[in-house]
CSV table of C-alpha atoms in Angstrom, one decimal:
chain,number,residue,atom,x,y,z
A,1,UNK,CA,31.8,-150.9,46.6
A,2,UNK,CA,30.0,-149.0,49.8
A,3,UNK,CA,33.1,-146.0,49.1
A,4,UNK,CA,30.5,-144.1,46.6
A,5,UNK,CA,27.8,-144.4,49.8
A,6,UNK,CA,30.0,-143.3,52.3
A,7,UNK,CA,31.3,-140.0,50.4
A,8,UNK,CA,28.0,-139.1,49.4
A,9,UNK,CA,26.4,-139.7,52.9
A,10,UNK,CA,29.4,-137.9,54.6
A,11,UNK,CA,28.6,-135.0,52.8
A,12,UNK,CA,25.1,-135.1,53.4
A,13,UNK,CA,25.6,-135.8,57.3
A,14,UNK,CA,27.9,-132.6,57.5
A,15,UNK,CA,25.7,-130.2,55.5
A,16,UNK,CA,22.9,-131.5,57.6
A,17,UNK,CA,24.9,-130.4,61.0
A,18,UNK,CA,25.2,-126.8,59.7
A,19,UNK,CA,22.3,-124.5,60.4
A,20,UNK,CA,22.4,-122.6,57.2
A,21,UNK,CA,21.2,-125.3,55.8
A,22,UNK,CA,17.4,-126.8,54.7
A,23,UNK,CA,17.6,-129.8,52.6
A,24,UNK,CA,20.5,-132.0,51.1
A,25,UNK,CA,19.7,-133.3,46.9
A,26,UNK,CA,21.3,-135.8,44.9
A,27,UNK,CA,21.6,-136.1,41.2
A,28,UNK,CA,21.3,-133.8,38.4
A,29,UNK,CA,20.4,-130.6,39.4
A,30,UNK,CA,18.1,-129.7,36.6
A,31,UNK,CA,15.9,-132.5,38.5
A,32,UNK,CA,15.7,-130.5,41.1
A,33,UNK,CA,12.6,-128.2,41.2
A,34,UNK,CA,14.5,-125.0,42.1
A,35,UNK,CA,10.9,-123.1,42.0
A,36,UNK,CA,9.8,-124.0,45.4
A,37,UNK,CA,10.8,-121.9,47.8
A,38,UNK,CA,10.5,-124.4,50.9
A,39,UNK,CA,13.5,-126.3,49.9
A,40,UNK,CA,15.9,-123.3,50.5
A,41,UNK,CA,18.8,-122.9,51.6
A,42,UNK,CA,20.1,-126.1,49.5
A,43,UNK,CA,22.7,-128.4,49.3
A,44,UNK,CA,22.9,-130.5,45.9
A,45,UNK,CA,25.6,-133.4,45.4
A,46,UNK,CA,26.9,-134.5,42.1
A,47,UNK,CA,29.0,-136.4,41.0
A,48,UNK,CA,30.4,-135.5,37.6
A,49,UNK,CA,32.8,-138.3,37.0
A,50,UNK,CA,34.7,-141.4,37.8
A,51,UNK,CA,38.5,-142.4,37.0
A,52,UNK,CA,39.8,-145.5,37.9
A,53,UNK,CA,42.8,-145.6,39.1
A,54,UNK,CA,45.2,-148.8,40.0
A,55,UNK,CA,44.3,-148.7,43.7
A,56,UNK,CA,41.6,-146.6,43.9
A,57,UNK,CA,38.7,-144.8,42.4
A,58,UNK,CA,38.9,-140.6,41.6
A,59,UNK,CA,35.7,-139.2,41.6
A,60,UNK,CA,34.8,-135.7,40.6
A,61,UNK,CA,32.1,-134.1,42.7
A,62,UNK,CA,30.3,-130.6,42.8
A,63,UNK,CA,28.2,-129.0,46.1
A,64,UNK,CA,25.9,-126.5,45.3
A,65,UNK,CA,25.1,-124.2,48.2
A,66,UNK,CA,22.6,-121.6,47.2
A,67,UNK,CA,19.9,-119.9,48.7
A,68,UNK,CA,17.0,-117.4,47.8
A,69,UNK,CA,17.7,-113.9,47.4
A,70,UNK,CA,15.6,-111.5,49.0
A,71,UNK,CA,14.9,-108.5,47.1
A,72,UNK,CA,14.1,-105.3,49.3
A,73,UNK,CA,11.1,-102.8,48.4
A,74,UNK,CA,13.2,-100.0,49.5
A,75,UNK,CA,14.4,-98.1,46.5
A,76,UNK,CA,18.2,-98.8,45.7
A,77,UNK,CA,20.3,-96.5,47.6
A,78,UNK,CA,24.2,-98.3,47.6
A,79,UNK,CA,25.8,-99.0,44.5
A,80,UNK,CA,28.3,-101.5,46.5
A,81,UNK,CA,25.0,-103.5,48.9
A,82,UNK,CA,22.5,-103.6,45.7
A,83,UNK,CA,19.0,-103.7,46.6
A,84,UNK,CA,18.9,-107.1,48.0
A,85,UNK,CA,21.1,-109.6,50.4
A,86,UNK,CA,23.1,-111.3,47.7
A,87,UNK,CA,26.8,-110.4,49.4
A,88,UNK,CA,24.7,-112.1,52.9
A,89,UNK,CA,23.7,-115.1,50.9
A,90,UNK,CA,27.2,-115.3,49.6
A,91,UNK,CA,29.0,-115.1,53.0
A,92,UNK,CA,26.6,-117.7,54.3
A,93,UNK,CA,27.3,-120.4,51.8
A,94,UNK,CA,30.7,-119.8,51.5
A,95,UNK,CA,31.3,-120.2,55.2
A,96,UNK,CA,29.1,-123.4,55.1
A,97,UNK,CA,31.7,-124.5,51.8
A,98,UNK,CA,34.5,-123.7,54.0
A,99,UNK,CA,33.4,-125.8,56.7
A,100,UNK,CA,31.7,-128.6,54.3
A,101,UNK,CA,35.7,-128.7,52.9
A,102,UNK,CA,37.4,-128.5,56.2
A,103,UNK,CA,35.4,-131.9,57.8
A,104,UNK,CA,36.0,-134.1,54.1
A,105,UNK,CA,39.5,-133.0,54.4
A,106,UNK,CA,40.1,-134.6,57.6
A,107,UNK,CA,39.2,-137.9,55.8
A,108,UNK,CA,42.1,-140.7,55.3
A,109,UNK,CA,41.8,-142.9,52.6
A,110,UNK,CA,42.3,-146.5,54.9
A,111,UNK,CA,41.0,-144.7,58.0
A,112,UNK,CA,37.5,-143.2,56.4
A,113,UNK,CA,37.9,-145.3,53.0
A,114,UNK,CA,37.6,-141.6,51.2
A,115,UNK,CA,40.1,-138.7,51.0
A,116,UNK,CA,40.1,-135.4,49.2
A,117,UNK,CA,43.7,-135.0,47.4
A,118,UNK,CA,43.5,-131.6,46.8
A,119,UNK,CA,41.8,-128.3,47.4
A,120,UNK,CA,38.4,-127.7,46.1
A,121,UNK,CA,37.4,-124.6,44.0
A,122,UNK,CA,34.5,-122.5,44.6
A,123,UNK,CA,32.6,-120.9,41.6
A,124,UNK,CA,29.5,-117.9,43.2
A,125,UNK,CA,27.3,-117.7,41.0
A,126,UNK,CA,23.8,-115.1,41.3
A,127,UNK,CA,22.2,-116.0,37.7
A,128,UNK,CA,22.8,-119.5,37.0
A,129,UNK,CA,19.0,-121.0,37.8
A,130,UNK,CA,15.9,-119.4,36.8
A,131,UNK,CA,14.8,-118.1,40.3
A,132,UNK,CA,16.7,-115.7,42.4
A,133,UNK,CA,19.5,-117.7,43.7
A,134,UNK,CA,23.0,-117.4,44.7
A,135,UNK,CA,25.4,-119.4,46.1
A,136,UNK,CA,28.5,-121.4,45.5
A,137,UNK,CA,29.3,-124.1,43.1
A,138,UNK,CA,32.1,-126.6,44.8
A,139,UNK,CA,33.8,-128.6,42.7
A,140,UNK,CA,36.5,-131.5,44.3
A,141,UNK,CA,37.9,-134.7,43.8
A,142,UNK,CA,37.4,-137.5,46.2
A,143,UNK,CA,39.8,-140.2,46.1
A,144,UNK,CA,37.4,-143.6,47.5
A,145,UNK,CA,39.1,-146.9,48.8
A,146,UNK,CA,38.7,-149.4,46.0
A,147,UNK,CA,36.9,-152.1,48.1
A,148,UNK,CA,36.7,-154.9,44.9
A,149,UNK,CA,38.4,-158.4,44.8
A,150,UNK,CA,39.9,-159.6,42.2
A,151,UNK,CA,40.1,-163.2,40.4
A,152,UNK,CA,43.7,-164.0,38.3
């Protein structure tokens, strides 16, 4: 089944076309080591589940898109900005979510062997990891072409 390949490598080939964008990650992301600051802005795939269906496989996906958060020296002076470029960090990944979304929705599932049935949601989040990040957790499902034969 090369399905699972091609939706995780789609999404790594369009997150790699964006410029707001460092690296790409696969896999749990508390095996990621969030503390270097190199690796920033990131993309991390994964995949949280797997239903199979009759003709077809369901799976259950969720892109991180965070970066660092730059705090500023200057002393506080807007309630509504903060001290630091959170609300920037947030527009950023959210327009590189929107576009991630827009490409994996032009998928068809006997064209592309993937398609995305439905909408994604998008979760910010600003104190989820240990470091300052923000960003956007997007979670979809990703319907992939069930490629196995079958013996009666």
């Amino acid at each position: 089944m090369k399905s699972f390949y091609k939706v995780i490598d789609s999404i790594k080939t369009v997150v790699n076309t964006e410029p707001f964008n460092n690296n790409v990650s696969f896999g749990d992301i508390a095996d990621i080591d969030l503390s270097k600051q190199t690796i920033f802005p990131l993309a991390h795939i994964m995949v949280n589940n797997a239903t199979i269906n009759e003709n077809y496989v369901s799976m259950n996906v969720t892109l991180f898109l965070m970066d660092l958060v730059d705090v500023s020296k200057e002393p506080d002076t807007s309630l509504f900005l903060g001290n630091d470029n959170t609300q920037d960090v947030l527009n950023t990944q959210l327009a590189l979510a929107t576009r991630v979304m827009r490409v994996l929705q032009k998928g068809d599932l006997y064209r592309t062997d993937f398609q995305l049935p439905n909408a994604g949601s998008c979760e910010p989040f600003t104190e989820r990891f240990d470091n300052a990040l923000a960003g956007w957790a997007v979670t979809f499902d990703v319907d992939v072409k069930d490629e196995m034969t079958y013996c009666e």
